[in-house]
mmCIF file of C-alpha atoms and ligand atoms in Angstrom:
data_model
loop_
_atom_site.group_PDB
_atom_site.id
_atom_site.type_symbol
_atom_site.label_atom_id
_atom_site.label_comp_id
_atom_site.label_asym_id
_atom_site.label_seq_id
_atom_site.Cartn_x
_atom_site.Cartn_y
_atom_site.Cartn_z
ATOM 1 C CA UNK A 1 42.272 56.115 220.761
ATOM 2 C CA UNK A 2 43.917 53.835 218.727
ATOM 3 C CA UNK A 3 44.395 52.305 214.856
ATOM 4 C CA UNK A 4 41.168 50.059 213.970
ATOM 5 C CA UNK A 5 41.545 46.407 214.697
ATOM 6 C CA UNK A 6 41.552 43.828 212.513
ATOM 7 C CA UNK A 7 37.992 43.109 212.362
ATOM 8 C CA UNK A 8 37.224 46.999 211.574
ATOM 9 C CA UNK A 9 34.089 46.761 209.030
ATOM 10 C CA UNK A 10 34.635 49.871 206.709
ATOM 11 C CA UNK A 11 31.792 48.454 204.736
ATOM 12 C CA UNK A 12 29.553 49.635 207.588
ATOM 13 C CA UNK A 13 31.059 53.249 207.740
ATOM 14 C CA UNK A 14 28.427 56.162 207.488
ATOM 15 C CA UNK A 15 29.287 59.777 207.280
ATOM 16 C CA UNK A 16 29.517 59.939 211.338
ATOM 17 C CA UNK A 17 32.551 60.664 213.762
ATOM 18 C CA UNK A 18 34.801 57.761 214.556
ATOM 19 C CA UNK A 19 37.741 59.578 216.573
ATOM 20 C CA UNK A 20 41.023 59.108 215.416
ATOM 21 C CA UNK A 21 44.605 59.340 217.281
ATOM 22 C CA UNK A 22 46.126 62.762 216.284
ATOM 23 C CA UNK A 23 44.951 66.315 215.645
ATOM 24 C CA UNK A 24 46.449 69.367 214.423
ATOM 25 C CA UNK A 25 46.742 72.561 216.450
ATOM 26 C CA UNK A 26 48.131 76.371 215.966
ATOM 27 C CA UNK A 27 47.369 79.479 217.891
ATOM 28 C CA UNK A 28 47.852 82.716 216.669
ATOM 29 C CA UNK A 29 47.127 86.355 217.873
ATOM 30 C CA UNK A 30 45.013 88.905 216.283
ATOM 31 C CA UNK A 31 47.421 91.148 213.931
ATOM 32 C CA UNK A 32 50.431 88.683 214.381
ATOM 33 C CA UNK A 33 51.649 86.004 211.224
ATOM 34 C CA UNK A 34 50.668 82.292 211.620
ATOM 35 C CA UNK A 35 53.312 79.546 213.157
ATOM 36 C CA UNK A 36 53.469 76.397 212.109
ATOM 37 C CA UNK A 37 51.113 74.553 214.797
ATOM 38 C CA UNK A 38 51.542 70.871 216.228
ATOM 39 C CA UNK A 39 50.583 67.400 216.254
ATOM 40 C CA UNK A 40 48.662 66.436 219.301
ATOM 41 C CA UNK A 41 46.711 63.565 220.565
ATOM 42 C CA UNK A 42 43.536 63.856 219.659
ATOM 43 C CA UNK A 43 41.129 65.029 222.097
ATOM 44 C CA UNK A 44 39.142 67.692 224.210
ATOM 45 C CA UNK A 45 40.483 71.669 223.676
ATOM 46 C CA UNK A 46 40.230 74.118 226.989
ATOM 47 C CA UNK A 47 38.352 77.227 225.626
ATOM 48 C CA UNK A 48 37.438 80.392 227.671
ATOM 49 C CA UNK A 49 33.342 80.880 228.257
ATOM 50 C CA UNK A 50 33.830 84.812 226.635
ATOM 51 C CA UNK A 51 35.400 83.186 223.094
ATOM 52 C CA UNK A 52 34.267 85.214 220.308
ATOM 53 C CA UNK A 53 32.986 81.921 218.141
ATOM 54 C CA UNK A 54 31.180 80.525 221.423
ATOM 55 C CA UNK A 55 29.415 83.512 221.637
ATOM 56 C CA UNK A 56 29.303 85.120 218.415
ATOM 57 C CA UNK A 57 30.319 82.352 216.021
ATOM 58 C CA UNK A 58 33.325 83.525 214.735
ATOM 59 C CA UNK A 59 34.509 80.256 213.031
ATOM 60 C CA UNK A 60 34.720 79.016 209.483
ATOM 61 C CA UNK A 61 35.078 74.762 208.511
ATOM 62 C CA UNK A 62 36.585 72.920 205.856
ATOM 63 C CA UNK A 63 35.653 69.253 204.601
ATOM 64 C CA UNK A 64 38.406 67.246 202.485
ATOM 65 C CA UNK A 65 38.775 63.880 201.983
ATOM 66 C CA UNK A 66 42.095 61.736 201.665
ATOM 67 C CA UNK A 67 41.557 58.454 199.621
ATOM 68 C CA UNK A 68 43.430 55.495 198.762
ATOM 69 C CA UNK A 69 43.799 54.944 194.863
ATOM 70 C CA UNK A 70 43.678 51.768 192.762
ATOM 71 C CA UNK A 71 47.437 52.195 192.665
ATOM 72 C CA UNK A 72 47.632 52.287 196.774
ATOM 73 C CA UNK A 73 48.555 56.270 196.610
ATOM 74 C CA UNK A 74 47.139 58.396 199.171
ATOM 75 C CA UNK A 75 45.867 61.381 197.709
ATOM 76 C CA UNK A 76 43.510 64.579 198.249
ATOM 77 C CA UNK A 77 41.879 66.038 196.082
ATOM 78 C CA UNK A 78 42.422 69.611 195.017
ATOM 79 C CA UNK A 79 43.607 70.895 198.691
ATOM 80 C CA UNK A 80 44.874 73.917 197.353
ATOM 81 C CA UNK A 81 41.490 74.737 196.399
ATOM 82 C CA UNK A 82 40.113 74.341 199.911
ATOM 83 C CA UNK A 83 42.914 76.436 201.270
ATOM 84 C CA UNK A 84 42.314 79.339 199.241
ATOM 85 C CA UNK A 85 38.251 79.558 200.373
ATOM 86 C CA UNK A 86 38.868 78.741 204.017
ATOM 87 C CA UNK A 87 41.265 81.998 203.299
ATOM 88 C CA UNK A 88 38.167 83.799 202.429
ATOM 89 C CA UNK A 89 36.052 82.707 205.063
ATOM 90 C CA UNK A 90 38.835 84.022 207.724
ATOM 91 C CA UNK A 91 38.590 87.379 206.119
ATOM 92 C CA UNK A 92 34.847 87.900 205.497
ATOM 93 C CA UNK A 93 34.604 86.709 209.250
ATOM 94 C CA UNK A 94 37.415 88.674 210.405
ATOM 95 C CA UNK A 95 40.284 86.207 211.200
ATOM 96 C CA UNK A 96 43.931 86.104 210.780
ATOM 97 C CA UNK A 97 43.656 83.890 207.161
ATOM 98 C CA UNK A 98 46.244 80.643 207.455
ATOM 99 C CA UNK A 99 48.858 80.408 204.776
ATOM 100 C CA UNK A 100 48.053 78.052 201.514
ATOM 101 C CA UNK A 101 51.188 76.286 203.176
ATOM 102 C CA UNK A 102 50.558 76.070 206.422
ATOM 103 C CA UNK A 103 47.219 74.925 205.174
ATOM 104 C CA UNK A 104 47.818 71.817 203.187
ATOM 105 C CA UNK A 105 51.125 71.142 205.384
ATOM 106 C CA UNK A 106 48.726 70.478 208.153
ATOM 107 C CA UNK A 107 46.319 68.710 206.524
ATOM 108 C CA UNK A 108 48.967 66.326 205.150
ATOM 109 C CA UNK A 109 50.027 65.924 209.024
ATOM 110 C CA UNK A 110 46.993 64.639 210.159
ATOM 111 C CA UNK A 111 46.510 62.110 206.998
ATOM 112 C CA UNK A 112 49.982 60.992 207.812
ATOM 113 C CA UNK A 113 49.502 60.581 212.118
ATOM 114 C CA UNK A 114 46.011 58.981 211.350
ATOM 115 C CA UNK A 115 47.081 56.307 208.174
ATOM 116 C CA UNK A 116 45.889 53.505 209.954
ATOM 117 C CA UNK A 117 41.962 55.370 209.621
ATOM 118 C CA UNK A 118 42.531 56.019 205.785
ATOM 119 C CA UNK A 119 39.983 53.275 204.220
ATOM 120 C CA UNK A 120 40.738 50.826 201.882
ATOM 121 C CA UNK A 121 40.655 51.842 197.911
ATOM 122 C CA UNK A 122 36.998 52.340 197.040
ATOM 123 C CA UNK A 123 35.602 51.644 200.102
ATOM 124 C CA UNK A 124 35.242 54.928 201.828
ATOM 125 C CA UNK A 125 38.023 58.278 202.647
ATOM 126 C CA UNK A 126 39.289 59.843 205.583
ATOM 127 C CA UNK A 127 37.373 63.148 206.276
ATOM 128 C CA UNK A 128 39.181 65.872 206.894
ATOM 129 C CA UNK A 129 37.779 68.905 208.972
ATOM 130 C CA UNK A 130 40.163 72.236 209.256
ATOM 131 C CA UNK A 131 38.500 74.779 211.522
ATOM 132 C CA UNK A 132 39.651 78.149 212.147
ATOM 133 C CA UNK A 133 37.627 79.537 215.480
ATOM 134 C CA UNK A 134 38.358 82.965 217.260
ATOM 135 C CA UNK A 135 39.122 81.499 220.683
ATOM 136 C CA UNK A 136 40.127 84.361 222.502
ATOM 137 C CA UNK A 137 37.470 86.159 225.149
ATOM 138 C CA UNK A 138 35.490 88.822 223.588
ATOM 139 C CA UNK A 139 32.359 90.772 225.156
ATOM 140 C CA UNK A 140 32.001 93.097 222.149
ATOM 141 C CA UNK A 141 30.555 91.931 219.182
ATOM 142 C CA UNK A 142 33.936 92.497 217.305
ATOM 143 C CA UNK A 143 37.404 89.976 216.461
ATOM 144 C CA UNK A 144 38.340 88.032 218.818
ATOM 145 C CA UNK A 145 42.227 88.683 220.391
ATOM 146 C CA UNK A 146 43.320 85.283 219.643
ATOM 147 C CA UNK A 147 42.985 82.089 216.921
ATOM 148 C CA UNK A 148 43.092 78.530 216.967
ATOM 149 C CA UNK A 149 43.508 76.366 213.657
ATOM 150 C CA UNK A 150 42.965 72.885 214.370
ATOM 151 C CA UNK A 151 42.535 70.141 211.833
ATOM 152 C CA UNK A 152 40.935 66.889 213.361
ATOM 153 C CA UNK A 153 40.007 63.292 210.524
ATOM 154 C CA UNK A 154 37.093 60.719 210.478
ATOM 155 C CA UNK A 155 36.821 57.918 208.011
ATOM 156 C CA UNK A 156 33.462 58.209 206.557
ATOM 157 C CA UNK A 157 31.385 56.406 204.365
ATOM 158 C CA UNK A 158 28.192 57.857 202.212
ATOM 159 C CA UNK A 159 26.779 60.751 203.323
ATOM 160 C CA UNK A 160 23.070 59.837 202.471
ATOM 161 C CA UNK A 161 22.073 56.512 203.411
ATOM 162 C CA UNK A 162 22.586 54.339 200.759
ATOM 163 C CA UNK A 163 25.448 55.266 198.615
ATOM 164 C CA UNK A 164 24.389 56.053 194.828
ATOM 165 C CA UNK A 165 20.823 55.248 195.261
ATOM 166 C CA UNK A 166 18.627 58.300 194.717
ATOM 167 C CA UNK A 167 17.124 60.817 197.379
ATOM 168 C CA UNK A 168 13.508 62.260 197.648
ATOM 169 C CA UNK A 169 14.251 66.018 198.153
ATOM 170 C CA UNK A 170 11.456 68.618 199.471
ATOM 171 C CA UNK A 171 11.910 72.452 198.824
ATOM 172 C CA UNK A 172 11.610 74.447 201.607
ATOM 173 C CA UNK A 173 8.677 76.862 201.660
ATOM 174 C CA UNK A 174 9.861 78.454 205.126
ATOM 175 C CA UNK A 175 13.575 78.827 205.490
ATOM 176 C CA UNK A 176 15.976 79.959 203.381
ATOM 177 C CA UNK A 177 19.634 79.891 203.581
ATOM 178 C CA UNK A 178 21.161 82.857 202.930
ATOM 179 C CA UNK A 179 20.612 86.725 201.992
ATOM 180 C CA UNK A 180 22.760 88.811 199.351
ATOM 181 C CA UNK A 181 25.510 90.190 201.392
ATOM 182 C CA UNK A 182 25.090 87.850 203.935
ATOM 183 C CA UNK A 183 27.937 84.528 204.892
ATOM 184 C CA UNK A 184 26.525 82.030 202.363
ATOM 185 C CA UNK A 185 29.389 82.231 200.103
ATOM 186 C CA UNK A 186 32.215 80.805 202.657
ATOM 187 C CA UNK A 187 32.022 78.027 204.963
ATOM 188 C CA UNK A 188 30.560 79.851 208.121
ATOM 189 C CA UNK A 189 29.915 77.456 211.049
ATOM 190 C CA UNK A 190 26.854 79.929 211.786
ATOM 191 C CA UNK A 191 25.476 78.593 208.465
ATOM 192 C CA UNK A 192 24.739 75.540 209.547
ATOM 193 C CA UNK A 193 22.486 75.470 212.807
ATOM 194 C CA UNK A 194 20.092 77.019 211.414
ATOM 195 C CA UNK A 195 19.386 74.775 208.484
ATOM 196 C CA UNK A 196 19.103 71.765 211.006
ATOM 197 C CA UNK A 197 15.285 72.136 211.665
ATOM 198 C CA UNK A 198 14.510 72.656 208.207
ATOM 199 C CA UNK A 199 16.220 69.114 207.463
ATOM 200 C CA UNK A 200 15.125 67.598 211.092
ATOM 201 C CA UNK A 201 11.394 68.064 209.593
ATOM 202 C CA UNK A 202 12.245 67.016 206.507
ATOM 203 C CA UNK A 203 13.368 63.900 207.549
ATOM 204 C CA UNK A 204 10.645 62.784 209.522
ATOM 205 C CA UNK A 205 8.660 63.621 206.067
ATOM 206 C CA UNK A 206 10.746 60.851 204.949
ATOM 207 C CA UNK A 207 12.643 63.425 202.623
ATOM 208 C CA UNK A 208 16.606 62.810 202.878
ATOM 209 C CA UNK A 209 17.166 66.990 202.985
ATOM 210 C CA UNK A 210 15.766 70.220 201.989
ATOM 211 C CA UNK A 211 16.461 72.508 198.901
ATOM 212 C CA UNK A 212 16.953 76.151 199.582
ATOM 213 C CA UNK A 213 15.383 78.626 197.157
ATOM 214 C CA UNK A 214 17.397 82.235 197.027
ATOM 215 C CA UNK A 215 15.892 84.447 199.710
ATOM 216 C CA UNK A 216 14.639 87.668 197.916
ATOM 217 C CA UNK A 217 11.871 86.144 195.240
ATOM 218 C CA UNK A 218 11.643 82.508 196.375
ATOM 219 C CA UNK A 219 12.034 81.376 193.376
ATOM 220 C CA UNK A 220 15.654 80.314 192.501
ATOM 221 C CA UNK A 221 17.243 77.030 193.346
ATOM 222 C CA UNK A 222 20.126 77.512 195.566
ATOM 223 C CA UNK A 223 21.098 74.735 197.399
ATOM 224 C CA UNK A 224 20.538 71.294 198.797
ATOM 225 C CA UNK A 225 21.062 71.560 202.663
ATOM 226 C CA UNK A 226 25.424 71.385 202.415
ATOM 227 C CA UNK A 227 25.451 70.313 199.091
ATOM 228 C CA UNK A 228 25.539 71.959 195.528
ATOM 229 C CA UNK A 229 22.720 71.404 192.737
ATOM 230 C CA UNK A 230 22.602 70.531 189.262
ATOM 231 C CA UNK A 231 19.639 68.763 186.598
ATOM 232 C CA UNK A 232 19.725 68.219 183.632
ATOM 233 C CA UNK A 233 17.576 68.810 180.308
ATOM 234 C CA UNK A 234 18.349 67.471 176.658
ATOM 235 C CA UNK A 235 21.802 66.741 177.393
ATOM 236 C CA UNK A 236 22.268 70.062 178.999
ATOM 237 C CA UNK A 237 23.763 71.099 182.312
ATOM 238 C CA UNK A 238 22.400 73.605 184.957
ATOM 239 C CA UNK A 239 23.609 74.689 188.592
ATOM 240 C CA UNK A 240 23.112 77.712 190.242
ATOM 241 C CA UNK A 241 25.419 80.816 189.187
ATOM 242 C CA UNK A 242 27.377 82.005 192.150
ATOM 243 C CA UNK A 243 25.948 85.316 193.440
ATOM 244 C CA UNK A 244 27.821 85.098 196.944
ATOM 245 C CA UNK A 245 24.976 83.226 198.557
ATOM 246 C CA UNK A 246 25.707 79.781 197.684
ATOM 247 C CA UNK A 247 28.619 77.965 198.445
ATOM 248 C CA UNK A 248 31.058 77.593 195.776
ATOM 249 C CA UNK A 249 31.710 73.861 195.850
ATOM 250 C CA UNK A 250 34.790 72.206 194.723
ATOM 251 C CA UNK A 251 32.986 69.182 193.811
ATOM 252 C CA UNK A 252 30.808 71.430 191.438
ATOM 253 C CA UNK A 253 33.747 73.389 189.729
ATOM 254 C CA UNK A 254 35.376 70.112 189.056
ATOM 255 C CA UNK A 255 31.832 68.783 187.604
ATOM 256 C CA UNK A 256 31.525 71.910 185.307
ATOM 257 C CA UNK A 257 35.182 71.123 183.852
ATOM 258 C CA UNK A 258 34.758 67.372 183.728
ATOM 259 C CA UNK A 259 31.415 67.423 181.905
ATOM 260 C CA UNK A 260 32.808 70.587 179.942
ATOM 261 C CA UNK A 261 35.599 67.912 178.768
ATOM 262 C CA UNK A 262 33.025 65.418 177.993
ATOM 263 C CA UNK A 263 31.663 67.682 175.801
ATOM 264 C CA UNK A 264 28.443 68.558 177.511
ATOM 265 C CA UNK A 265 27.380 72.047 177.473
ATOM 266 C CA UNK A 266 27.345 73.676 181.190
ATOM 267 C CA UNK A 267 24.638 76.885 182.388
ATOM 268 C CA UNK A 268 25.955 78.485 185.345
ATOM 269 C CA UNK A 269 22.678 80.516 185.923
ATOM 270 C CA UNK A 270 19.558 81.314 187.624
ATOM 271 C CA UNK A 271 17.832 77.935 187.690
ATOM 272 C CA UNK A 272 14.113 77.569 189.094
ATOM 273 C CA UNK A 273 12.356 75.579 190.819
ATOM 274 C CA UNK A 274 10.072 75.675 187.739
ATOM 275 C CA UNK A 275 12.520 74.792 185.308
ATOM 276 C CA UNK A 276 14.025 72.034 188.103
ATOM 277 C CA UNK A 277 10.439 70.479 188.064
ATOM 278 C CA UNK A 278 11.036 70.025 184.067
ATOM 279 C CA UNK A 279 14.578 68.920 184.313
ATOM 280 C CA UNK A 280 15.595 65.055 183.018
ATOM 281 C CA UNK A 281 18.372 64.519 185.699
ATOM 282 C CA UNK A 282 19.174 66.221 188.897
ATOM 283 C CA UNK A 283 21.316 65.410 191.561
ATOM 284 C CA UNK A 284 23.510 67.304 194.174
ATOM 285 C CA UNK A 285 27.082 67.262 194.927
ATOM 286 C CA UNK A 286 29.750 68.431 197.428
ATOM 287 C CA UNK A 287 32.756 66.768 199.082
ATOM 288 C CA UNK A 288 30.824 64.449 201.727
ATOM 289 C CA UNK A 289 27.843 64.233 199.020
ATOM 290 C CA UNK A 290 29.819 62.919 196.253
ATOM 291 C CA UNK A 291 27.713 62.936 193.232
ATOM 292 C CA UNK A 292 23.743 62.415 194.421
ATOM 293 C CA UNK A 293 20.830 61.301 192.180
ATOM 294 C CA UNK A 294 17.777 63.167 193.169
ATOM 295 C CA UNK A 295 15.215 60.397 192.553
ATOM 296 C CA UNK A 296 12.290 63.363 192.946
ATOM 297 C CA UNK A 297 11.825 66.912 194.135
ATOM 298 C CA UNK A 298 8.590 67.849 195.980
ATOM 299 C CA UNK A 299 7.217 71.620 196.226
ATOM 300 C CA UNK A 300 3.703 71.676 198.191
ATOM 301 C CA UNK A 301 1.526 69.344 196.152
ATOM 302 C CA UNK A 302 3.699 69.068 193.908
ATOM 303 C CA UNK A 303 6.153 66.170 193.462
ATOM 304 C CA UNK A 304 8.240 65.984 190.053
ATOM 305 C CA UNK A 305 10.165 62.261 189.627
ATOM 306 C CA UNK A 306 13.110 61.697 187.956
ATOM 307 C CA UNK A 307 13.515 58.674 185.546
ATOM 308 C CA UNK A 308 13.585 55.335 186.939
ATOM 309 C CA UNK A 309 15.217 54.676 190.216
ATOM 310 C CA UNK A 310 16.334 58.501 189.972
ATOM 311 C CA UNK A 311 19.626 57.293 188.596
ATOM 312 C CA UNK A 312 20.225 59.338 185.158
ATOM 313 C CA UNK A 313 22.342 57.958 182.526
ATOM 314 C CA UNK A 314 24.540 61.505 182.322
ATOM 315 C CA UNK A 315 24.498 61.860 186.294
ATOM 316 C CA UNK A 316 25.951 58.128 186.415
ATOM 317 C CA UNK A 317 28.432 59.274 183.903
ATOM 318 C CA UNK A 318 29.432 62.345 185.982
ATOM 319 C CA UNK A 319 29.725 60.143 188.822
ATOM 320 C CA UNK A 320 32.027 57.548 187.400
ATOM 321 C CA UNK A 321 33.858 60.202 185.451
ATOM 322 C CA UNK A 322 34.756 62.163 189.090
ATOM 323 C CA UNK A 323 34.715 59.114 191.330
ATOM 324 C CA UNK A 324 37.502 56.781 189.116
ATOM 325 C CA UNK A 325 39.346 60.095 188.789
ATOM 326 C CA UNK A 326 39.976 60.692 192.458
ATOM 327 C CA UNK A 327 40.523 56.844 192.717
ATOM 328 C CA UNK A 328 43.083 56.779 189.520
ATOM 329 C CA UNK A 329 40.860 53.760 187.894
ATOM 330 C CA UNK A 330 41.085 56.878 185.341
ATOM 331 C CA UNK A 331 43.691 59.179 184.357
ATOM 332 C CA UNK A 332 43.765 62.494 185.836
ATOM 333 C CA UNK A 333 43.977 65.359 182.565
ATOM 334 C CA UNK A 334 43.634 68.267 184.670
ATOM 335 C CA UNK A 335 46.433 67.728 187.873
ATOM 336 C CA UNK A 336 43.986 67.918 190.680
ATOM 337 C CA UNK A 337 45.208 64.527 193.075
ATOM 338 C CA UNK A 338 47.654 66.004 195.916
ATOM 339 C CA UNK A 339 49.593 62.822 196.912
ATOM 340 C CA UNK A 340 50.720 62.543 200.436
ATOM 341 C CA UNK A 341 53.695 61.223 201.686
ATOM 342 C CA UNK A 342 52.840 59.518 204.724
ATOM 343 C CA UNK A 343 56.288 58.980 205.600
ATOM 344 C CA UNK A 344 56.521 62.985 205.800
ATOM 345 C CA UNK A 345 58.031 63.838 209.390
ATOM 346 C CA UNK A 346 55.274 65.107 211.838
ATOM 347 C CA UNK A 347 55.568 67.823 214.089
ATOM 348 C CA UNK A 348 54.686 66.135 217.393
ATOM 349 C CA UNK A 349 53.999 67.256 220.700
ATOM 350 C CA UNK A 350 53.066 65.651 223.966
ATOM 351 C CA UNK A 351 51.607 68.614 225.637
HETATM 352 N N1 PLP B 1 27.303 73.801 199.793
HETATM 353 C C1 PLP B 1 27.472 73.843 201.132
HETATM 354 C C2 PLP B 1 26.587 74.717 201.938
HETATM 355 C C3 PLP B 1 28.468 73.058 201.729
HETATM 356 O O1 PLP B 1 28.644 73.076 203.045
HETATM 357 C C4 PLP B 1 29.267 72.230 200.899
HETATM 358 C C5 PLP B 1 30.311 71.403 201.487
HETATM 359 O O2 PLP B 1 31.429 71.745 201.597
HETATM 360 C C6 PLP B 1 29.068 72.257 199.513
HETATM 361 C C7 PLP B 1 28.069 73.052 198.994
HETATM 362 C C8 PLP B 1 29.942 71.476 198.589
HETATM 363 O O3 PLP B 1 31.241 72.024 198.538
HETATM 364 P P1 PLP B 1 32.510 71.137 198.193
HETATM 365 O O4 PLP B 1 32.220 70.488 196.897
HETATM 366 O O5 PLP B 1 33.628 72.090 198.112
HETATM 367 O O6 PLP B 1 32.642 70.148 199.296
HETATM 368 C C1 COI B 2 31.390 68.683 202.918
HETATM 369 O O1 COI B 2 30.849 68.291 201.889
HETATM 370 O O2 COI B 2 32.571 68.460 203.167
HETATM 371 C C2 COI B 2 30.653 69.443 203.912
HETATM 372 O O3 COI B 2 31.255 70.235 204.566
HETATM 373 C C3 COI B 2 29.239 69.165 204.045
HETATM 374 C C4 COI B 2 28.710 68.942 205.439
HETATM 375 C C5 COI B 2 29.134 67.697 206.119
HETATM 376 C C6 COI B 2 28.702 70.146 206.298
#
């Protein structure tokens, strides 16, 4: 693997692996502190048959993006943020959690071996994926003996076809995501399978994903497939309260705050698919989602269309408001863009 050549079209990027040259790895025992872990080139891992997230899914993900700014800065946006859940996730699942330092030390690592993948300004980010997997053997459904953290990047473009143009949404009536007390609240890599059928169907319906009512009426909007939800109805805000079964996005805390600012009045609450169907706006949001127009939602008969071209004047406002912060075409009032330094020395090795 190598840099991309000249000819490299990052106007054709979709949200889809390109492989880069370097990758992050650390090992760690069960019950024993984290070391710092290495840069390595990137490629296949050797992993026993018996490990405890091939077998039982003991594993937990992380999705960042580094971007180039108008001013030619690299930056990520609110890292520290992303450390501190994929801390959670390692202890709701049972792993060794990786230090806020180590964290964004090794994220900054693989931004800075792979700065030849980072797009140009405004025309797409380098993904970044942290995974933490229990990679030790395990027959007994219990914690793995052993860890690996390993931090891999992709430069991506829009998640759903199309960039800002609106999606057609359809709610599922069959699957759900998750159940109080369940792993929908951290970033779970068993979360994710089983939500691929749901969206593999709804795609041949010609819907671009599926929204997940909450599991125990069937009633409550919860998510859209890996992506958070709001709409909006004269002038006012609405997402999904977290409960512990929805994720809770960075993308939507930092929407709450920047609309807050704006002066727009945010409900954090139960939100139905009744009210949803009444809403003037909606659109979805997350990391690889951006901000999402919902151009319609659909529930049996049912189909409810929003505005013209799906497009809402607030959720355009949202998305300039996050997008030319994170690109600093705006100034930045609340300190979330991370620079890195992508002269910052590397911990290589050649094994
Ligand atoms: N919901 C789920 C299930 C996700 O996987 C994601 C993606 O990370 C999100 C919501 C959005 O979270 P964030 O804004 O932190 O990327
Ligand atoms: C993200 O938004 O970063 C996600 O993790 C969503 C998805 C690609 C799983």
């Amino acid at each position: 693997m190598s840099g991309p050549d000249n000819n490299f079209d990052w106007d054709s990027l979709t949200f889809s692996l390109t492989k880069t040259e370097k990758m992050y790895v650390a090992e760690c025992n069960q019950g024993d502190a984290w070391s710092p872990g290495n840069i390595l080139p990137y490629g296949n891992l050797s992993i026993d048959p018996a490990a405890g997230v091939l077998n039982y899914g003991q594993g937990i993900f992380e999705g960042m993006k580094a971007q180039r700014t108008a001013n030619n800065r690299v930056i990520l946006f609110r890292p520290e943020e992303n450390a501190r859940r994929f801390q959670r996730g390692a202890a709701r699942l049972g792993m060794p959690p990786v230090p806020e330092s180590m964290f964004i030390d090794a994220v900054e690592q693989v931004v800075a071996a792979n700065s030849s993948w980072i797009p140009p300004s405004g025309r797409g980010a380098l993904y970044i994926r942290p995974v933490l997997w229990g990679t030790g053997p395990i027959m007994g459904v219990a914690p793995a003996p052993s860890y690996t953290f390993c931090v891999f990047a992709t430069p991506v473009g829009p998640y759903f076809k199309g960039g800002l143009s609106a999606i057609d949404l359809l709610i599922s009536e069959e699957n759900h995501r998750a159940a109080p007390g369940g792993s929908g609240g951290v970033k779970a890599i068993g979360n994710y399978a089983p939500g691929m059928m749901p969206s593999k169907n709804a795609k041949k319906q010609g819907f671009a994903e599926v929204i997940y009512l909450d599991a125990v009426e069937h009633k409550y909007i919860e998510e859209v497939g890996a992506a958070n939800y709001f709409c909006i109805k004269d002038n006012v805000l609405y997402t999904p309260e977290l409960t512990g079964t929805i994720l809770p996005g960075i993308t939507r805390e930092s929407i709450i705050m920047l609309a807050r600012h704006r002066g727009y009045e945010v409900n954090e609450t139960q939100v139905s698919a009744e009210f949803a169907m009444t809403a003037d706006e909606s659109f979805c949001c997350g990391t690889a989602a951006v901000i999402s127009p919902i151009a319609s939602i659909t529930q049996g008969e049912n189909k409810k269309v929003f505005g013209v071209g799906g497009v809402g004047v607030i959720t355009r406002e949202l998305y300039d408001a996050l997008t030319n912060l994170q690109t600093e075409i705006n100034e930045d009032p609340f300190g979330w863009l991370h620079e890195v330094n992508l002269n910052l020395a590397l911990n290589i090795s050649n094994e």
